[in-house]
GROMACS .gro file of C-alpha atoms in nm:
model
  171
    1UNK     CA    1  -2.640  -0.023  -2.140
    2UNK     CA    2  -2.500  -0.001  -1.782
    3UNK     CA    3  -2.217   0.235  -1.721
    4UNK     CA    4  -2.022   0.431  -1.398
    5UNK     CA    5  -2.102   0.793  -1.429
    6UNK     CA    6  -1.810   1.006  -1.334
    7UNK     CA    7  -1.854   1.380  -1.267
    8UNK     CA    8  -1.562   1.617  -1.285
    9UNK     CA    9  -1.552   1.813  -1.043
   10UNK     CA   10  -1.211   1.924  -0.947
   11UNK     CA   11  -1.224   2.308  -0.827
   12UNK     CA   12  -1.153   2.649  -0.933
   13UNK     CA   13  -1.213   2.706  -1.266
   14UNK     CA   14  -0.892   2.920  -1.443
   15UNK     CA   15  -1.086   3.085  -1.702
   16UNK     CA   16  -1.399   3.184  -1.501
   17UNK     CA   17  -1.156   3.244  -1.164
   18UNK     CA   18  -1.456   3.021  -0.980
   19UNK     CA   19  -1.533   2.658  -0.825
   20UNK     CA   20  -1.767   2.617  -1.097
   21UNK     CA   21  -1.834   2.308  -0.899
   22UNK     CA   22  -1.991   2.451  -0.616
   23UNK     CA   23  -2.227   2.716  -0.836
   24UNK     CA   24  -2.628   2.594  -0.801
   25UNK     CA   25  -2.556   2.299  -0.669
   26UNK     CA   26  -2.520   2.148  -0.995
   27UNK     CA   27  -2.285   1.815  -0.886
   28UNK     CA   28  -2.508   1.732  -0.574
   29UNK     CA   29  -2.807   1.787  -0.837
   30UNK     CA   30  -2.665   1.572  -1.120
   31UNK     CA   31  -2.555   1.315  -0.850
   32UNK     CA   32  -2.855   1.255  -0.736
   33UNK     CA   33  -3.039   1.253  -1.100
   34UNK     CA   34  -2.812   0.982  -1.241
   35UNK     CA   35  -2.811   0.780  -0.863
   36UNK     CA   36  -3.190   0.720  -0.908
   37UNK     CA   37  -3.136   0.660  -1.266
   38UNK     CA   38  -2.974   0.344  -1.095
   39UNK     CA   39  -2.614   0.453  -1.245
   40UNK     CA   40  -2.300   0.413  -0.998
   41UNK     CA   41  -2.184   0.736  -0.983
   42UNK     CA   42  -1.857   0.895  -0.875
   43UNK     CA   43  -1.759   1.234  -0.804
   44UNK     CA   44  -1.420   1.341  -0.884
   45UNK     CA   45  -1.382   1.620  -0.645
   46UNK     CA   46  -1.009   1.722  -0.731
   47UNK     CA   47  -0.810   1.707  -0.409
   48UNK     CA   48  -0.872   1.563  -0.096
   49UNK     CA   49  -0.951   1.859   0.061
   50UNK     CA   50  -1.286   1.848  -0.147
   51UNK     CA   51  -1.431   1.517  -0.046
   52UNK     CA   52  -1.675   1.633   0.200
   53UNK     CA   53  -1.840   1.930  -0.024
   54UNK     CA   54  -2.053   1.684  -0.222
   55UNK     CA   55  -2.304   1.441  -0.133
   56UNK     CA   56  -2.242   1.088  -0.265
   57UNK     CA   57  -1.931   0.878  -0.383
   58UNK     CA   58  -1.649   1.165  -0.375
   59UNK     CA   59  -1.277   1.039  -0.519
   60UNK     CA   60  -0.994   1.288  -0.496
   61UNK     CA   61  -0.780   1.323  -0.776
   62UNK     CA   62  -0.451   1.072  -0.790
   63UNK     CA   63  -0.174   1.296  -0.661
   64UNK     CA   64   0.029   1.279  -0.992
   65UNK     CA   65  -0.263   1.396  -1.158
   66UNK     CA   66  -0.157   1.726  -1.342
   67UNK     CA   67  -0.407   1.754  -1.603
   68UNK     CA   68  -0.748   1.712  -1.649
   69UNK     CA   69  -0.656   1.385  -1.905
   70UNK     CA   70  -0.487   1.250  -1.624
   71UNK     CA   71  -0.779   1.241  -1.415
   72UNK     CA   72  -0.968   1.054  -1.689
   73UNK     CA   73  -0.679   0.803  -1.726
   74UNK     CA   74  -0.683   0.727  -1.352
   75UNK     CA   75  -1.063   0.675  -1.398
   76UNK     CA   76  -1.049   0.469  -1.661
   77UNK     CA   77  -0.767   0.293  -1.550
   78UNK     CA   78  -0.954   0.220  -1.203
   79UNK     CA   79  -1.266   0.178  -1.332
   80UNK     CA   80  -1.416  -0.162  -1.495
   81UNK     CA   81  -1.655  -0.103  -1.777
   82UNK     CA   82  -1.759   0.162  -1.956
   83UNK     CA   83  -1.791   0.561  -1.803
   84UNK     CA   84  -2.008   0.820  -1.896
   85UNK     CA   85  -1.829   1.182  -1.787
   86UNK     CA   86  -2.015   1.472  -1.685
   87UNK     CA   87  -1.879   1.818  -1.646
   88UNK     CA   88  -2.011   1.997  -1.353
   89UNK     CA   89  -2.052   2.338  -1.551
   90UNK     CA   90  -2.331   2.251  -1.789
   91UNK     CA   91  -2.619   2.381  -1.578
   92UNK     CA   92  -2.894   2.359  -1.827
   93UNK     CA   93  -2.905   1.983  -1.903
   94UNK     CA   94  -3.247   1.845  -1.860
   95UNK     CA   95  -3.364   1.468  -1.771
   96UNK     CA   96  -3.414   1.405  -2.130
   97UNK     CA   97  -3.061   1.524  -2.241
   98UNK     CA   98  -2.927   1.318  -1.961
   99UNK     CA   99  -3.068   1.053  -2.035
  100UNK     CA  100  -2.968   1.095  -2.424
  101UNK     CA  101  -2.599   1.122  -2.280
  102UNK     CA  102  -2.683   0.816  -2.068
  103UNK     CA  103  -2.831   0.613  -2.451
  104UNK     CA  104  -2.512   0.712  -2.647
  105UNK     CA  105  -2.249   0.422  -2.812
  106UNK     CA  106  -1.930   0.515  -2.673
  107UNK     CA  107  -1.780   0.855  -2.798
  108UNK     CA  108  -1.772   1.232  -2.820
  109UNK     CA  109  -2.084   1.410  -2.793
  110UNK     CA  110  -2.106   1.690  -3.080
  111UNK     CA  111  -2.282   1.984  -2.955
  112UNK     CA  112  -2.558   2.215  -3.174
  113UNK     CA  113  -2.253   2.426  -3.277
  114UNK     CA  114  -2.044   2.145  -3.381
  115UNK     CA  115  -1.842   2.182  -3.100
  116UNK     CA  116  -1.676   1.808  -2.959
  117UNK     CA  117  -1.778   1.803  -2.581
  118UNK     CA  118  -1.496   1.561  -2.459
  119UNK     CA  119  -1.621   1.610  -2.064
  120UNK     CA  120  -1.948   1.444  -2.241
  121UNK     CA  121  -1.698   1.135  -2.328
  122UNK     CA  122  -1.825   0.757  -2.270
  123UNK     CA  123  -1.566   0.521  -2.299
  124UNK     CA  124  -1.574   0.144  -2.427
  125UNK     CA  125  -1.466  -0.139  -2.162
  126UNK     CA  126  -1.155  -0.196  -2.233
  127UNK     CA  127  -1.035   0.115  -2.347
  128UNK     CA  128  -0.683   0.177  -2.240
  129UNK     CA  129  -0.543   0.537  -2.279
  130UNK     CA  130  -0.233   0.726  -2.407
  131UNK     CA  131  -0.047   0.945  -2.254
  132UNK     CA  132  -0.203   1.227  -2.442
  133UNK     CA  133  -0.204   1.586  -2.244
  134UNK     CA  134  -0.513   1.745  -2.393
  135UNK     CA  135  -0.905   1.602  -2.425
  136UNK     CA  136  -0.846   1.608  -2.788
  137UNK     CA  137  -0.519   1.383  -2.805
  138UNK     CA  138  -0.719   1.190  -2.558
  139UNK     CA  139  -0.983   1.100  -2.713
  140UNK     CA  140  -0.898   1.129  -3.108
  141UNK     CA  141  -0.995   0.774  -3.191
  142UNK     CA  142  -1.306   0.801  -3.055
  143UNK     CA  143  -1.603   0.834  -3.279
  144UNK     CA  144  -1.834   1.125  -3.285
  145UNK     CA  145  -2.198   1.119  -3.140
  146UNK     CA  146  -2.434   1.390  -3.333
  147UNK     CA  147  -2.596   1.544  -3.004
  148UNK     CA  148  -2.715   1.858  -3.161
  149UNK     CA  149  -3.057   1.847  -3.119
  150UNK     CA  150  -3.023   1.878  -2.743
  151UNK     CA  151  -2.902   2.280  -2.817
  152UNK     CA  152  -2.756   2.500  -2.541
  153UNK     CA  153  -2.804   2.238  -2.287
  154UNK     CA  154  -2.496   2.048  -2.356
  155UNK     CA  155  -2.300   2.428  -2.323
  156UNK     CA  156  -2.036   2.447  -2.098
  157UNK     CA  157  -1.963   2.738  -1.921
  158UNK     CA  158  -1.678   2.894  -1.938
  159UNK     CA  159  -1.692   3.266  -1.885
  160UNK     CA  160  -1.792   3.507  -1.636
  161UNK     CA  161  -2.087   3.658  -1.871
  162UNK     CA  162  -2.221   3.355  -1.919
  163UNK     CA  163  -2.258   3.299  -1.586
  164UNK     CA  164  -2.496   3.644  -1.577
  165UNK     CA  165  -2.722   3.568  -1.850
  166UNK     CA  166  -2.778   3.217  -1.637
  167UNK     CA  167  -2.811   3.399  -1.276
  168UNK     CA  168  -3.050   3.665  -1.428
  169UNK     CA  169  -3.260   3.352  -1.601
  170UNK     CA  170  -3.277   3.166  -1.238
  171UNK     CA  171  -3.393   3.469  -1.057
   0.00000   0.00000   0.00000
C-alpha cells in the first residue's frame, strides 16, 4: 500500500534540552531507508531555519503551527493519500520494523509496553482532522495496531539517560 512518509523533525527537544533530530544522524538515515524503499518522503524540519540540515525533501513547519498536532494537520491537510509518521528519536528501529510500520492498516502503533506511539500514526486518505491540541485528541478515533513484537525498537527517547545507555551501546 503506497503512502508519503513524513518524519518529524522539528528541533530541540524540551524534555531532553536537545535537537534530538540531529543525534546519529537518525533523519538523514531513515530518509534515505524509506527513499529506496520507493516511499515519497518528507522531512518536517520545524522552522525554516532548518531546511538545509537534512538531506532530502525538507518542509518547514506552517508558521501558525504551535503544536506538534498542528504540524500533522498541515500535513495531512497538504498531503493527498495516506502518511506514515516517523519520529526522529527512535534510534533503534531496524529494516524489518520499518518495514512492519510501512505494512500497517491505518492507525496507532501499540508498543511492547502497551504504550500508543501516535508519531508511529498512518492516516487513511481522506482523513480530515479536528482541532484537537494533543496526539491523543488527535488521533482518538483511530484504531490500534498491536506492534509489540517489534520491542524496544519502536521506543522513543525521551530522556537524557536514555540517551547514555544508547551512546555507551554505539561505542
Amino acid at each position: 500500500m503506497s503512502c508519503t512518509c513524513v518524519i518529524l523533525a522539528g528541533g530541540t527537544s524540551f524534555r531532553m534540552k536537545e535537537d534530538k533530530a540531529l543525534l546519529f544522524d537518525n533523519v538523514n538515515q531513515l530518509n534515505q531507508r524509506l527513499t529506496d524503499l520507493g516511499f515519497t518522503t518528507v522531512i518536517a524540519c520545524g522552522n525554516k531555519n532548518r531546511v538545509d540540515l537534512f538531506d532530502g525533501n525538507c518542509i518547514p513547519d506552517p508558521s501558525d503551527a504551535d503544536s506538534l498536532s498542528d504540524v500533522i494537520r498541515f500535513f495531512v491537510n497538504s498531503t493527498e493519500g495516506e502518511i506514515q509518521f516517523f519520529p526522529c528519536d527512535m534510534y533503534l528501529l531496524s529494516a524489518e520494523s520499518i518495514q512492519s510500520i510501512l505494512n500497517q492498516l491505518p492507525g496507532i502503533p501499540v508498543d511492547h509496553n502497551g504504550r500508543e506511539q501516535y508519531t508511529l500514526a498512518r492516516t487513511h486518505s481522506g482523513w480530515i482532522p479536528s482541532k484537537q491540541t494533543t496526539l491523543r485528541e488527535l488521533f482518538a478515533t483511530f484504531p490500534r495496531n498491536d506492534m509489540g513484537e517489534h520491542g524496544i525498537e519502536l521506543m522513543n527517547f525521551n530522556h537524557p539517560d536514555q540517551l547514555e545507555v544508547l551512546s555507551k551501546l554505539n561505542r
